[in-house]
Amino acid sequence: GQEIAKLLEYPEGVDRGTELYNRLTDAKNHYYSLLYTAAYIKEIEMQWERAGFDISSNPGAIATLFNVGFQASHPNAAPRTAGATIETGGRTYPYGELAALFYNSEELLDIFPR
């Protein structure tokens, strides 16, 4: 909506591509990388909700869609958990599965309570 659009506005006269890159890669200020991620997730959730499918409680599907991009988001009754593969602990996981496992774990609950 307009409230979020205002947060993402670019200053007059800047090159949008350069500014976007700078916003997303600033190692000392994570505001925009977190904001863009939150806006993207909200956009994906709304797309699916409008199609009649609620994925808001499916962190594997949300993470998969974050990983594969909006162009791969096709709302349906059986969202898949997939994405790029990540190897850790001697096992290979799809991006969405690893994200769901982490989300459902006890890790960092003291910092990010549910």
PDB file of N, CA and C in Angstrom:
ATOM      1  N   GLY A   1       0.796  -1.188   0.000  1.00  0.00           N
ATOM      2  CA  GLY A   1       0.000   0.000   0.000  1.00  0.00           C
ATOM      3  C   GLY A   1       0.843   1.259   0.000  1.00  0.00           C
ATOM      4  N   GLN A   2       0.193   2.365   0.040  1.00  0.00           N
ATOM      5  CA  GLN A   2       0.864   3.668   0.007  1.00  0.00           C
ATOM      6  C   GLN A   2       1.765   3.894   1.212  1.00  0.00           C
ATOM      7  N   GLU A   3       1.385   3.320   2.366  1.00  0.00           N
ATOM      8  CA  GLU A   3       2.207   3.495   3.559  1.00  0.00           C
ATOM      9  C   GLU A   3       3.598   2.898   3.359  1.00  0.00           C
ATOM     10  N   ILE A   4       3.632   1.699   2.765  1.00  0.00           N
ATOM     11  CA  ILE A   4       4.911   1.037   2.515  1.00  0.00           C
ATOM     12  C   ILE A   4       5.648   1.718   1.377  1.00  0.00           C
ATOM     13  N   ALA A   5       4.931   2.119   0.349  1.00  0.00           N
ATOM     14  CA  ALA A   5       5.557   2.778  -0.805  1.00  0.00           C
ATOM     15  C   ALA A   5       6.336   4.013  -0.373  1.00  0.00           C
ATOM     16  N   LYS A   6       5.811   4.743   0.585  1.00  0.00           N
ATOM     17  CA  LYS A   6       6.506   5.941   1.076  1.00  0.00           C
ATOM     18  C   LYS A   6       7.851   5.590   1.702  1.00  0.00           C
ATOM     19  N   LEU A   7       7.932   4.431   2.361  1.00  0.00           N
ATOM     20  CA  LEU A   7       9.183   4.009   2.990  1.00  0.00           C
ATOM     21  C   LEU A   7      10.246   3.634   1.965  1.00  0.00           C
ATOM     22  N   LEU A   8       9.812   3.257   0.766  1.00  0.00           N
ATOM     23  CA  LEU A   8      10.731   2.797  -0.268  1.00  0.00           C
ATOM     24  C   LEU A   8      11.070   3.856  -1.310  1.00  0.00           C
ATOM     25  N   GLU A   9      10.536   5.065  -1.152  1.00  0.00           N
ATOM     26  CA  GLU A   9      10.776   6.130  -2.124  1.00  0.00           C
ATOM     27  C   GLU A   9      12.261   6.443  -2.270  1.00  0.00           C
ATOM     28  N   TYR A  10      12.616   6.921  -3.455  1.00  0.00           N
ATOM     29  CA  TYR A  10      13.992   7.332  -3.734  1.00  0.00           C
ATOM     30  C   TYR A  10      14.084   8.850  -3.712  1.00  0.00           C
ATOM     31  N   PRO A  11      15.207   9.369  -3.234  1.00  0.00           N
ATOM     32  CA  PRO A  11      15.396  10.822  -3.288  1.00  0.00           C
ATOM     33  C   PRO A  11      15.401  11.311  -4.745  1.00  0.00           C
ATOM     34  N   GLU A  12      14.975  12.491  -4.942  1.00  0.00           N
ATOM     35  CA  GLU A  12      14.943  13.101  -6.273  1.00  0.00           C
ATOM     36  C   GLU A  12      16.337  13.126  -6.887  1.00  0.00           C
ATOM     37  N   GLY A  13      16.425  12.717  -8.138  1.00  0.00           N
ATOM     38  CA  GLY A  13      17.669  12.846  -8.886  1.00  0.00           C
ATOM     39  C   GLY A  13      18.691  11.737  -8.711  1.00  0.00           C
ATOM     40  N   VAL A  14      18.391  10.692  -7.928  1.00  0.00           N
ATOM     41  CA  VAL A  14      19.361   9.608  -7.761  1.00  0.00           C
ATOM     42  C   VAL A  14      19.109   8.523  -8.802  1.00  0.00           C
ATOM     43  N   ASP A  15      20.145   7.793  -9.134  1.00  0.00           N
ATOM     44  CA  ASP A  15      20.001   6.639 -10.004  1.00  0.00           C
ATOM     45  C   ASP A  15      19.382   5.517  -9.177  1.00  0.00           C
ATOM     46  N   ARG A  16      18.189   5.084  -9.564  1.00  0.00           N
ATOM     47  CA  ARG A  16      17.447   4.104  -8.761  1.00  0.00           C
ATOM     48  C   ARG A  16      18.182   2.774  -8.633  1.00  0.00           C
ATOM     49  N   GLY A  17      18.810   2.310  -9.690  1.00  0.00           N
ATOM     50  CA  GLY A  17      19.541   1.048  -9.633  1.00  0.00           C
ATOM     51  C   GLY A  17      20.689   1.107  -8.650  1.00  0.00           C
ATOM     52  N   THR A  18      21.445   2.191  -8.714  1.00  0.00           N
ATOM     53  CA  THR A  18      22.574   2.370  -7.801  1.00  0.00           C
ATOM     54  C   THR A  18      22.089   2.504  -6.368  1.00  0.00           C
ATOM     55  N   GLU A  19      21.039   3.275  -6.179  1.00  0.00           N
ATOM     56  CA  GLU A  19      20.500   3.483  -4.830  1.00  0.00           C
ATOM     57  C   GLU A  19      19.958   2.177  -4.248  1.00  0.00           C
ATOM     58  N   LEU A  20      19.258   1.398  -5.056  1.00  0.00           N
ATOM     59  CA  LEU A  20      18.745   0.117  -4.591  1.00  0.00           C
ATOM     60  C   LEU A  20      19.899  -0.803  -4.193  1.00  0.00           C
ATOM     61  N   TYR A  21      20.910  -0.881  -5.031  1.00  0.00           N
ATOM     62  CA  TYR A  21      22.075  -1.709  -4.718  1.00  0.00           C
ATOM     63  C   TYR A  21      22.711  -1.265  -3.400  1.00  0.00           C
ATOM     64  N   ASN A  22      22.899   0.039  -3.244  1.00  0.00           N
ATOM     65  CA  ASN A  22      23.506   0.565  -2.015  1.00  0.00           C
ATOM     66  C   ASN A  22      22.645   0.255  -0.791  1.00  0.00           C
ATOM     67  N   ARG A  23      21.349   0.372  -0.938  1.00  0.00           N
ATOM     68  CA  ARG A  23      20.450   0.077   0.181  1.00  0.00           C
ATOM     69  C   ARG A  23      20.553  -1.380   0.611  1.00  0.00           C
ATOM     70  N   LEU A  24      20.622  -2.273  -0.361  1.00  0.00           N
ATOM     71  CA  LEU A  24      20.582  -3.702  -0.046  1.00  0.00           C
ATOM     72  C   LEU A  24      21.929  -4.281   0.358  1.00  0.00           C
ATOM     73  N   THR A  25      23.009  -3.542   0.144  1.00  0.00           N
ATOM     74  CA  THR A  25      24.341  -4.080   0.450  1.00  0.00           C
ATOM     75  C   THR A  25      25.077  -3.307   1.533  1.00  0.00           C
ATOM     76  N   ASP A  26      24.423  -2.373   2.181  1.00  0.00           N
ATOM     77  CA  ASP A  26      25.057  -1.588   3.227  1.00  0.00           C
ATOM     78  C   ASP A  26      25.276  -2.467   4.466  1.00  0.00           C
ATOM     79  N   ALA A  27      26.522  -2.827   4.699  1.00  0.00           N
ATOM     80  CA  ALA A  27      26.859  -3.743   5.805  1.00  0.00           C
ATOM     81  C   ALA A  27      26.673  -3.111   7.183  1.00  0.00           C
ATOM     82  N   LYS A  28      26.540  -1.803   7.250  1.00  0.00           N
ATOM     83  CA  LYS A  28      26.409  -1.120   8.539  1.00  0.00           C
ATOM     84  C   LYS A  28      24.977  -0.687   8.842  1.00  0.00           C
ATOM     85  N   ASN A  29      24.111  -0.814   7.847  1.00  0.00           N
ATOM     86  CA  ASN A  29      22.722  -0.411   8.055  1.00  0.00           C
ATOM     87  C   ASN A  29      21.826  -1.421   7.332  1.00  0.00           C
ATOM     88  N   HIS A  30      21.131  -2.258   8.095  1.00  0.00           N
ATOM     89  CA  HIS A  30      20.309  -3.321   7.521  1.00  0.00           C
ATOM     90  C   HIS A  30      18.850  -2.917   7.348  1.00  0.00           C
ATOM     91  N   TYR A  31      18.547  -1.656   7.593  1.00  0.00           N
ATOM     92  CA  TYR A  31      17.169  -1.172   7.528  1.00  0.00           C
ATOM     93  C   TYR A  31      16.505  -1.551   6.208  1.00  0.00           C
ATOM     94  N   TYR A  32      17.132  -1.184   5.088  1.00  0.00           N
ATOM     95  CA  TYR A  32      16.486  -1.420   3.799  1.00  0.00           C
ATOM     96  C   TYR A  32      16.460  -2.890   3.414  1.00  0.00           C
ATOM     97  N   SER A  33      17.481  -3.657   3.736  1.00  0.00           N
ATOM     98  CA  SER A  33      17.428  -5.080   3.384  1.00  0.00           C
ATOM     99  C   SER A  33      16.298  -5.767   4.149  1.00  0.00           C
ATOM    100  N   LEU A  34      16.096  -5.396   5.403  1.00  0.00           N
ATOM    101  CA  LEU A  34      14.996  -5.962   6.178  1.00  0.00           C
ATOM    102  C   LEU A  34      13.647  -5.438   5.694  1.00  0.00           C
ATOM    103  N   LEU A  35      13.575  -4.162   5.371  1.00  0.00           N
ATOM    104  CA  LEU A  35      12.335  -3.564   4.895  1.00  0.00           C
ATOM    105  C   LEU A  35      11.904  -4.178   3.571  1.00  0.00           C
ATOM    106  N   TYR A  36      12.843  -4.289   2.628  1.00  0.00           N
ATOM    107  CA  TYR A  36      12.510  -4.889   1.335  1.00  0.00           C
ATOM    108  C   TYR A  36      12.090  -6.348   1.504  1.00  0.00           C
ATOM    109  N   THR A  37      12.752  -7.084   2.389  1.00  0.00           N
ATOM    110  CA  THR A  37      12.389  -8.480   2.638  1.00  0.00           C
ATOM    111  C   THR A  37      10.979  -8.565   3.210  1.00  0.00           C
ATOM    112  N   ALA A  38      10.680  -7.734   4.191  1.00  0.00           N
ATOM    113  CA  ALA A  38       9.344  -7.741   4.800  1.00  0.00           C
ATOM    114  C   ALA A  38       8.269  -7.368   3.781  1.00  0.00           C
ATOM    115  N   ALA A  39       8.542  -6.362   2.956  1.00  0.00           N
ATOM    116  CA  ALA A  39       7.573  -5.944   1.937  1.00  0.00           C
ATOM    117  C   ALA A  39       7.356  -7.054   0.914  1.00  0.00           C
ATOM    118  N   TYR A  40       8.434  -7.722   0.522  1.00  0.00           N
ATOM    119  CA  TYR A  40       8.330  -8.818  -0.440  1.00  0.00           C
ATOM    120  C   TYR A  40       7.500  -9.969   0.132  1.00  0.00           C
ATOM    121  N   ILE A  41       7.775 -10.336   1.370  1.00  0.00           N
ATOM    122  CA  ILE A  41       7.024 -11.424   2.003  1.00  0.00           C
ATOM    123  C   ILE A  41       5.544 -11.055   2.103  1.00  0.00           C
ATOM    124  N   LYS A  42       5.262  -9.827   2.478  1.00  0.00           N
ATOM    125  CA  LYS A  42       3.866  -9.382   2.570  1.00  0.00           C
ATOM    126  C   LYS A  42       3.202  -9.438   1.199  1.00  0.00           C
ATOM    127  N   GLU A  43       3.910  -9.041   0.154  1.00  0.00           N
ATOM    128  CA  GLU A  43       3.367  -9.075  -1.202  1.00  0.00           C
ATOM    129  C   GLU A  43       3.036 -10.516  -1.620  1.00  0.00           C
ATOM    130  N   ILE A  44       3.946 -11.446  -1.342  1.00  0.00           N
ATOM    131  CA  ILE A  44       3.717 -12.851  -1.665  1.00  0.00           C
ATOM    132  C   ILE A  44       2.521 -13.397  -0.878  1.00  0.00           C
ATOM    133  N   GLU A  45       2.476 -13.120   0.413  1.00  0.00           N
ATOM    134  CA  GLU A  45       1.358 -13.603   1.229  1.00  0.00           C
ATOM    135  C   GLU A  45       0.028 -13.061   0.713  1.00  0.00           C
ATOM    136  N   MET A  46      -0.006 -11.779   0.336  1.00  0.00           N
ATOM    137  CA  MET A  46      -1.242 -11.171  -0.167  1.00  0.00           C
ATOM    138  C   MET A  46      -1.638 -11.779  -1.510  1.00  0.00           C
ATOM    139  N   GLN A  47      -0.657 -12.039  -2.386  1.00  0.00           N
ATOM    140  CA  GLN A  47      -0.948 -12.669  -3.668  1.00  0.00           C
ATOM    141  C   GLN A  47      -1.654 -14.007  -3.447  1.00  0.00           C
ATOM    142  N   TRP A  48      -1.116 -14.815  -2.555  1.00  0.00           N
ATOM    143  CA  TRP A  48      -1.686 -16.133  -2.279  1.00  0.00           C
ATOM    144  C   TRP A  48      -3.038 -16.006  -1.575  1.00  0.00           C
ATOM    145  N   GLU A  49      -3.152 -15.076  -0.642  1.00  0.00           N
ATOM    146  CA  GLU A  49      -4.415 -14.892   0.076  1.00  0.00           C
ATOM    147  C   GLU A  49      -5.533 -14.479  -0.882  1.00  0.00           C
ATOM    148  N   ARG A  50      -5.215 -13.566  -1.799  1.00  0.00           N
ATOM    149  CA  ARG A  50      -6.227 -13.128  -2.781  1.00  0.00           C
ATOM    150  C   ARG A  50      -6.662 -14.274  -3.688  1.00  0.00           C
ATOM    151  N   ALA A  51      -5.778 -15.245  -3.886  1.00  0.00           N
ATOM    152  CA  ALA A  51      -6.112 -16.414  -4.711  1.00  0.00           C
ATOM    153  C   ALA A  51      -6.826 -17.486  -3.890  1.00  0.00           C
ATOM    154  N   GLY A  52      -7.004 -17.238  -2.594  1.00  0.00           N
ATOM    155  CA  GLY A  52      -7.732 -18.157  -1.740  1.00  0.00           C
ATOM    156  C   GLY A  52      -6.877 -19.149  -0.976  1.00  0.00           C
ATOM    157  N   PHE A  53      -5.560 -18.876  -0.889  1.00  0.00           N
ATOM    158  CA  PHE A  53      -4.649 -19.789  -0.206  1.00  0.00           C
ATOM    159  C   PHE A  53      -3.830 -19.023   0.829  1.00  0.00           C
ATOM    160  N   ASP A  54      -3.957 -19.416   2.087  1.00  0.00           N
ATOM    161  CA  ASP A  54      -3.225 -18.745   3.165  1.00  0.00           C
ATOM    162  C   ASP A  54      -1.917 -19.490   3.431  1.00  0.00           C
ATOM    163  N   ILE A  55      -0.799 -18.835   3.134  1.00  0.00           N
ATOM    164  CA  ILE A  55       0.507 -19.462   3.400  1.00  0.00           C
ATOM    165  C   ILE A  55       1.225 -18.778   4.563  1.00  0.00           C
ATOM    166  N   SER A  56       0.527 -17.901   5.263  1.00  0.00           N
ATOM    167  CA  SER A  56       1.178 -17.124   6.323  1.00  0.00           C
ATOM    168  C   SER A  56       1.755 -17.986   7.442  1.00  0.00           C
ATOM    169  N   SER A  57       1.251 -19.194   7.619  1.00  0.00           N
ATOM    170  CA  SER A  57       1.794 -20.075   8.660  1.00  0.00           C
ATOM    171  C   SER A  57       2.632 -21.208   8.051  1.00  0.00           C
ATOM    172  N   ASN A  58       3.137 -20.989   6.850  1.00  0.00           N
ATOM    173  CA  ASN A  58       3.951 -21.989   6.156  1.00  0.00           C
ATOM    174  C   ASN A  58       5.328 -21.384   5.848  1.00  0.00           C
ATOM    175  N   PRO A  59       6.235 -21.373   6.837  1.00  0.00           N
ATOM    176  CA  PRO A  59       7.529 -20.716   6.626  1.00  0.00           C
ATOM    177  C   PRO A  59       8.362 -21.356   5.517  1.00  0.00           C
ATOM    178  N   GLY A  60       8.185 -22.644   5.266  1.00  0.00           N
ATOM    179  CA  GLY A  60       8.922 -23.295   4.185  1.00  0.00           C
ATOM    180  C   GLY A  60       8.517 -22.759   2.826  1.00  0.00           C
ATOM    181  N   ALA A  61       7.212 -22.592   2.615  1.00  0.00           N
ATOM    182  CA  ALA A  61       6.721 -22.047   1.346  1.00  0.00           C
ATOM    183  C   ALA A  61       7.136 -20.589   1.180  1.00  0.00           C
ATOM    184  N   ILE A  62       7.016 -19.815   2.245  1.00  0.00           N
ATOM    185  CA  ILE A  62       7.390 -18.399   2.173  1.00  0.00           C
ATOM    186  C   ILE A  62       8.878 -18.254   1.857  1.00  0.00           C
ATOM    187  N   ALA A  63       9.711 -19.028   2.544  1.00  0.00           N
ATOM    188  CA  ALA A  63      11.157 -18.963   2.296  1.00  0.00           C
ATOM    189  C   ALA A  63      11.491 -19.430   0.882  1.00  0.00           C
ATOM    190  N   THR A  64      10.804 -20.455   0.411  1.00  0.00           N
ATOM    191  CA  THR A  64      11.023 -20.921  -0.959  1.00  0.00           C
ATOM    192  C   THR A  64      10.718 -19.813  -1.949  1.00  0.00           C
ATOM    193  N   LEU A  65       9.579 -19.158  -1.787  1.00  0.00           N
ATOM    194  CA  LEU A  65       9.195 -18.087  -2.697  1.00  0.00           C
ATOM    195  C   LEU A  65      10.143 -16.902  -2.605  1.00  0.00           C
ATOM    196  N   PHE A  66      10.649 -16.623  -1.425  1.00  0.00           N
ATOM    197  CA  PHE A  66      11.663 -15.575  -1.271  1.00  0.00           C
ATOM    198  C   PHE A  66      12.906 -15.947  -2.073  1.00  0.00           C
ATOM    199  N   ASN A  67      13.285 -17.205  -2.022  1.00  0.00           N
ATOM    200  CA  ASN A  67      14.484 -17.687  -2.688  1.00  0.00           C
ATOM    201  C   ASN A  67      14.331 -17.753  -4.204  1.00  0.00           C
ATOM    202  N   VAL A  68      13.207 -18.221  -4.694  1.00  0.00           N
ATOM    203  CA  VAL A  68      13.052 -18.425  -6.141  1.00  0.00           C
ATOM    204  C   VAL A  68      12.512 -17.204  -6.866  1.00  0.00           C
ATOM    205  N   GLY A  69      11.923 -16.262  -6.160  1.00  0.00           N
ATOM    206  CA  GLY A  69      11.477 -15.022  -6.780  1.00  0.00           C
ATOM    207  C   GLY A  69      10.006 -14.998  -7.131  1.00  0.00           C
ATOM    208  N   PHE A  70       9.495 -13.790  -7.267  1.00  0.00           N
ATOM    209  CA  PHE A  70       8.070 -13.566  -7.498  1.00  0.00           C
ATOM    210  C   PHE A  70       7.584 -14.233  -8.776  1.00  0.00           C
ATOM    211  N   GLN A  71       8.432 -14.270  -9.805  1.00  0.00           N
ATOM    212  CA  GLN A  71       8.018 -14.857 -11.074  1.00  0.00           C
ATOM    213  C   GLN A  71       7.679 -16.340 -10.941  1.00  0.00           C
ATOM    214  N   ALA A  72       8.163 -16.988  -9.904  1.00  0.00           N
ATOM    215  CA  ALA A  72       7.878 -18.406  -9.677  1.00  0.00           C
ATOM    216  C   ALA A  72       6.719 -18.609  -8.707  1.00  0.00           C
ATOM    217  N   SER A  73       6.096 -17.531  -8.275  1.00  0.00           N
ATOM    218  CA  SER A  73       5.003 -17.617  -7.314  1.00  0.00           C
ATOM    219  C   SER A  73       3.684 -17.834  -8.050  1.00  0.00           C
ATOM    220  N   HIS A  74       3.174 -19.051  -7.939  1.00  0.00           N
ATOM    221  CA  HIS A  74       1.917 -19.429  -8.581  1.00  0.00           C
ATOM    222  C   HIS A  74       1.005 -20.030  -7.514  1.00  0.00           C
ATOM    223  N   PRO A  75       0.128 -19.208  -6.928  1.00  0.00           N
ATOM    224  CA  PRO A  75      -0.724 -19.692  -5.846  1.00  0.00           C
ATOM    225  C   PRO A  75      -1.466 -20.973  -6.217  1.00  0.00           C
ATOM    226  N   ASN A  76      -1.470 -21.909  -5.264  1.00  0.00           N
ATOM    227  CA  ASN A  76      -2.151 -23.183  -5.455  1.00  0.00           C
ATOM    228  C   ASN A  76      -2.407 -23.821  -4.093  1.00  0.00           C
ATOM    229  N   ALA A  77      -3.169 -24.881  -4.087  1.00  0.00           N
ATOM    230  CA  ALA A  77      -3.563 -25.524  -2.827  1.00  0.00           C
ATOM    231  C   ALA A  77      -2.442 -26.324  -2.173  1.00  0.00           C
ATOM    232  N   ALA A  78      -1.367 -26.596  -2.900  1.00  0.00           N
ATOM    233  CA  ALA A  78      -0.288 -27.422  -2.348  1.00  0.00           C
ATOM    234  C   ALA A  78       1.071 -26.763  -2.592  1.00  0.00           C
ATOM    235  N   PRO A  79       1.369 -25.678  -1.840  1.00  0.00           N
ATOM    236  CA  PRO A  79       2.668 -25.017  -2.044  1.00  0.00           C
ATOM    237  C   PRO A  79       3.817 -25.945  -1.677  1.00  0.00           C
ATOM    238  N   ARG A  80       4.860 -25.900  -2.482  1.00  0.00           N
ATOM    239  CA  ARG A  80       6.021 -26.766  -2.256  1.00  0.00           C
ATOM    240  C   ARG A  80       7.110 -26.031  -1.496  1.00  0.00           C
ATOM    241  N   THR A  81       7.871 -26.794  -0.770  1.00  0.00           N
ATOM    242  CA  THR A  81       9.076 -26.287  -0.129  1.00  0.00           C
ATOM    243  C   THR A  81      10.238 -26.743  -0.992  1.00  0.00           C
ATOM    244  N   ALA A  82      10.990 -25.783  -1.509  1.00  0.00           N
ATOM    245  CA  ALA A  82      12.086 -26.105  -2.431  1.00  0.00           C
ATOM    246  C   ALA A  82      13.104 -24.970  -2.379  1.00  0.00           C
ATOM    247  N   GLY A  83      13.764 -24.737  -3.492  1.00  0.00           N
ATOM    248  CA  GLY A  83      14.731 -23.658  -3.593  1.00  0.00           C
ATOM    249  C   GLY A  83      16.143 -24.168  -3.781  1.00  0.00           C
ATOM    250  N   ALA A  84      17.065 -23.234  -3.782  1.00  0.00           N
ATOM    251  CA  ALA A  84      18.481 -23.571  -3.935  1.00  0.00           C
ATOM    252  C   ALA A  84      18.899 -24.532  -2.834  1.00  0.00           C
ATOM    253  N   THR A  85      19.850 -25.388  -3.150  1.00  0.00           N
ATOM    254  CA  THR A  85      20.304 -26.340  -2.143  1.00  0.00           C
ATOM    255  C   THR A  85      21.433 -25.749  -1.310  1.00  0.00           C
ATOM    256  N   ILE A  86      21.406 -26.100  -0.034  1.00  0.00           N
ATOM    257  CA  ILE A  86      22.411 -25.652   0.925  1.00  0.00           C
ATOM    258  C   ILE A  86      22.913 -26.876   1.659  1.00  0.00           C
ATOM    259  N   GLU A  87      24.227 -27.042   1.688  1.00  0.00           N
ATOM    260  CA  GLU A  87      24.803 -28.178   2.387  1.00  0.00           C
ATOM    261  C   GLU A  87      25.336 -27.727   3.738  1.00  0.00           C
ATOM    262  N   THR A  88      24.899 -28.431   4.766  1.00  0.00           N
ATOM    263  CA  THR A  88      25.373 -28.152   6.116  1.00  0.00           C
ATOM    264  C   THR A  88      25.230 -29.414   6.961  1.00  0.00           C
ATOM    265  N   GLY A  89      26.171 -29.632   7.823  1.00  0.00           N
ATOM    266  CA  GLY A  89      26.136 -30.792   8.701  1.00  0.00           C
ATOM    267  C   GLY A  89      26.121 -32.112   7.963  1.00  0.00           C
ATOM    268  N   GLY A  90      26.727 -32.144   6.783  1.00  0.00           N
ATOM    269  CA  GLY A  90      26.778 -33.372   6.004  1.00  0.00           C
ATOM    270  C   GLY A  90      25.499 -33.719   5.275  1.00  0.00           C
ATOM    271  N   ARG A  91      24.561 -32.797   5.230  1.00  0.00           N
ATOM    272  CA  ARG A  91      23.290 -33.031   4.537  1.00  0.00           C
ATOM    273  C   ARG A  91      22.979 -31.853   3.626  1.00  0.00           C
ATOM    274  N   THR A  92      22.287 -32.129   2.552  1.00  0.00           N
ATOM    275  CA  THR A  92      21.872 -31.090   1.621  1.00  0.00           C
ATOM    276  C   THR A  92      20.381 -30.820   1.804  1.00  0.00           C
ATOM    277  N   TYR A  93      20.043 -29.542   1.976  1.00  0.00           N
ATOM    278  CA  TYR A  93      18.662 -29.127   2.196  1.00  0.00           C
ATOM    279  C   TYR A  93      18.220 -28.159   1.099  1.00  0.00           C
ATOM    280  N   PRO A  94      16.957 -28.204   0.706  1.00  0.00           N
ATOM    281  CA  PRO A  94      16.417 -27.115  -0.100  1.00  0.00           C
ATOM    282  C   PRO A  94      16.289 -25.872   0.791  1.00  0.00           C
ATOM    283  N   TYR A  95      16.492 -24.706   0.230  1.00  0.00           N
ATOM    284  CA  TYR A  95      16.452 -23.433   0.958  1.00  0.00           C
ATOM    285  C   TYR A  95      15.206 -23.343   1.855  1.00  0.00           C
ATOM    286  N   GLY A  96      14.042 -23.608   1.291  1.00  0.00           N
ATOM    287  CA  GLY A  96      12.799 -23.491   2.052  1.00  0.00           C
ATOM    288  C   GLY A  96      12.704 -24.464   3.207  1.00  0.00           C
ATOM    289  N   GLU A  97      13.211 -25.687   3.016  1.00  0.00           N
ATOM    290  CA  GLU A  97      13.176 -26.675   4.095  1.00  0.00           C
ATOM    291  C   GLU A  97      14.084 -26.260   5.245  1.00  0.00           C
ATOM    292  N   LEU A  98      15.280 -25.793   4.916  1.00  0.00           N
ATOM    293  CA  LEU A  98      16.208 -25.356   5.959  1.00  0.00           C
ATOM    294  C   LEU A  98      15.625 -24.165   6.722  1.00  0.00           C
ATOM    295  N   ALA A  99      15.016 -23.245   6.001  1.00  0.00           N
ATOM    296  CA  ALA A  99      14.384 -22.093   6.655  1.00  0.00           C
ATOM    297  C   ALA A  99      13.266 -22.548   7.590  1.00  0.00           C
ATOM    298  N   ALA A 100      12.445 -23.498   7.151  1.00  0.00           N
ATOM    299  CA  ALA A 100      11.350 -23.988   7.996  1.00  0.00           C
ATOM    300  C   ALA A 100      11.884 -24.705   9.229  1.00  0.00           C
ATOM    301  N   LEU A 101      12.927 -25.496   9.048  1.00  0.00           N
ATOM    302  CA  LEU A 101      13.528 -26.183  10.201  1.00  0.00           C
ATOM    303  C   LEU A 101      14.049 -25.176  11.217  1.00  0.00           C
ATOM    304  N   PHE A 102      14.706 -24.129  10.727  1.00  0.00           N
ATOM    305  CA  PHE A 102      15.217 -23.098  11.630  1.00  0.00           C
ATOM    306  C   PHE A 102      14.055 -22.363  12.313  1.00  0.00           C
ATOM    307  N   TYR A 103      13.061 -21.971  11.541  1.00  0.00           N
ATOM    308  CA  TYR A 103      11.910 -21.261  12.093  1.00  0.00           C
ATOM    309  C   TYR A 103      11.235 -22.081  13.199  1.00  0.00           C
ATOM    310  N   ASN A 104      11.103 -23.366  12.973  1.00  0.00           N
ATOM    311  CA  ASN A 104      10.423 -24.234  13.939  1.00  0.00           C
ATOM    312  C   ASN A 104      11.324 -24.714  15.067  1.00  0.00           C
ATOM    313  N   SER A 105      12.580 -24.321  15.060  1.00  0.00           N
ATOM    314  CA  SER A 105      13.509 -24.723  16.116  1.00  0.00           C
ATOM    315  C   SER A 105      13.401 -23.774  17.309  1.00  0.00           C
ATOM    316  N   GLU A 106      14.186 -24.046  18.313  1.00  0.00           N
ATOM    317  CA  GLU A 106      14.241 -23.193  19.498  1.00  0.00           C
ATOM    318  C   GLU A 106      15.314 -22.105  19.366  1.00  0.00           C
ATOM    319  N   GLU A 107      16.041 -22.116  18.242  1.00  0.00           N
ATOM    320  CA  GLU A 107      17.147 -21.177  18.046  1.00  0.00           C
ATOM    321  C   GLU A 107      16.652 -19.729  18.035  1.00  0.00           C
ATOM    322  N   LEU A 108      17.355 -18.874  18.733  1.00  0.00           N
ATOM    323  CA  LEU A 108      17.151 -17.427  18.756  1.00  0.00           C
ATOM    324  C   LEU A 108      15.805 -16.965  19.299  1.00  0.00           C
ATOM    325  N   LEU A 109      15.057 -17.850  19.956  1.00  0.00           N
ATOM    326  CA  LEU A 109      13.787 -17.427  20.517  1.00  0.00           C
ATOM    327  C   LEU A 109      13.945 -16.353  21.583  1.00  0.00           C
ATOM    328  N   ASP A 110      15.100 -16.318  22.230  1.00  0.00           N
ATOM    329  CA  ASP A 110      15.343 -15.282  23.228  1.00  0.00           C
ATOM    330  C   ASP A 110      15.462 -13.903  22.581  1.00  0.00           C
ATOM    331  N   ILE A 111      15.845 -13.863  21.306  1.00  0.00           N
ATOM    332  CA  ILE A 111      15.974 -12.592  20.577  1.00  0.00           C
ATOM    333  C   ILE A 111      14.737 -12.293  19.737  1.00  0.00           C
ATOM    334  N   PHE A 112      14.186 -13.345  19.097  1.00  0.00           N
ATOM    335  CA  PHE A 112      13.013 -13.207  18.223  1.00  0.00           C
ATOM    336  C   PHE A 112      11.884 -14.109  18.718  1.00  0.00           C
ATOM    337  N   PRO A 113      11.190 -13.713  19.778  1.00  0.00           N
ATOM    338  CA  PRO A 113      10.114 -14.560  20.286  1.00  0.00           C
ATOM    339  C   PRO A 113       8.949 -14.626  19.290  1.00  0.00           C
ATOM    340  N   ARG A 114       8.222 -15.713  19.336  1.00  0.00           N
ATOM    341  CA  ARG A 114       7.059 -15.886  18.431  1.00  0.00           C
ATOM    342  C   ARG A 114       5.849 -15.249  19.001  1.00  0.00           C
TER     343      ARG A 114
END
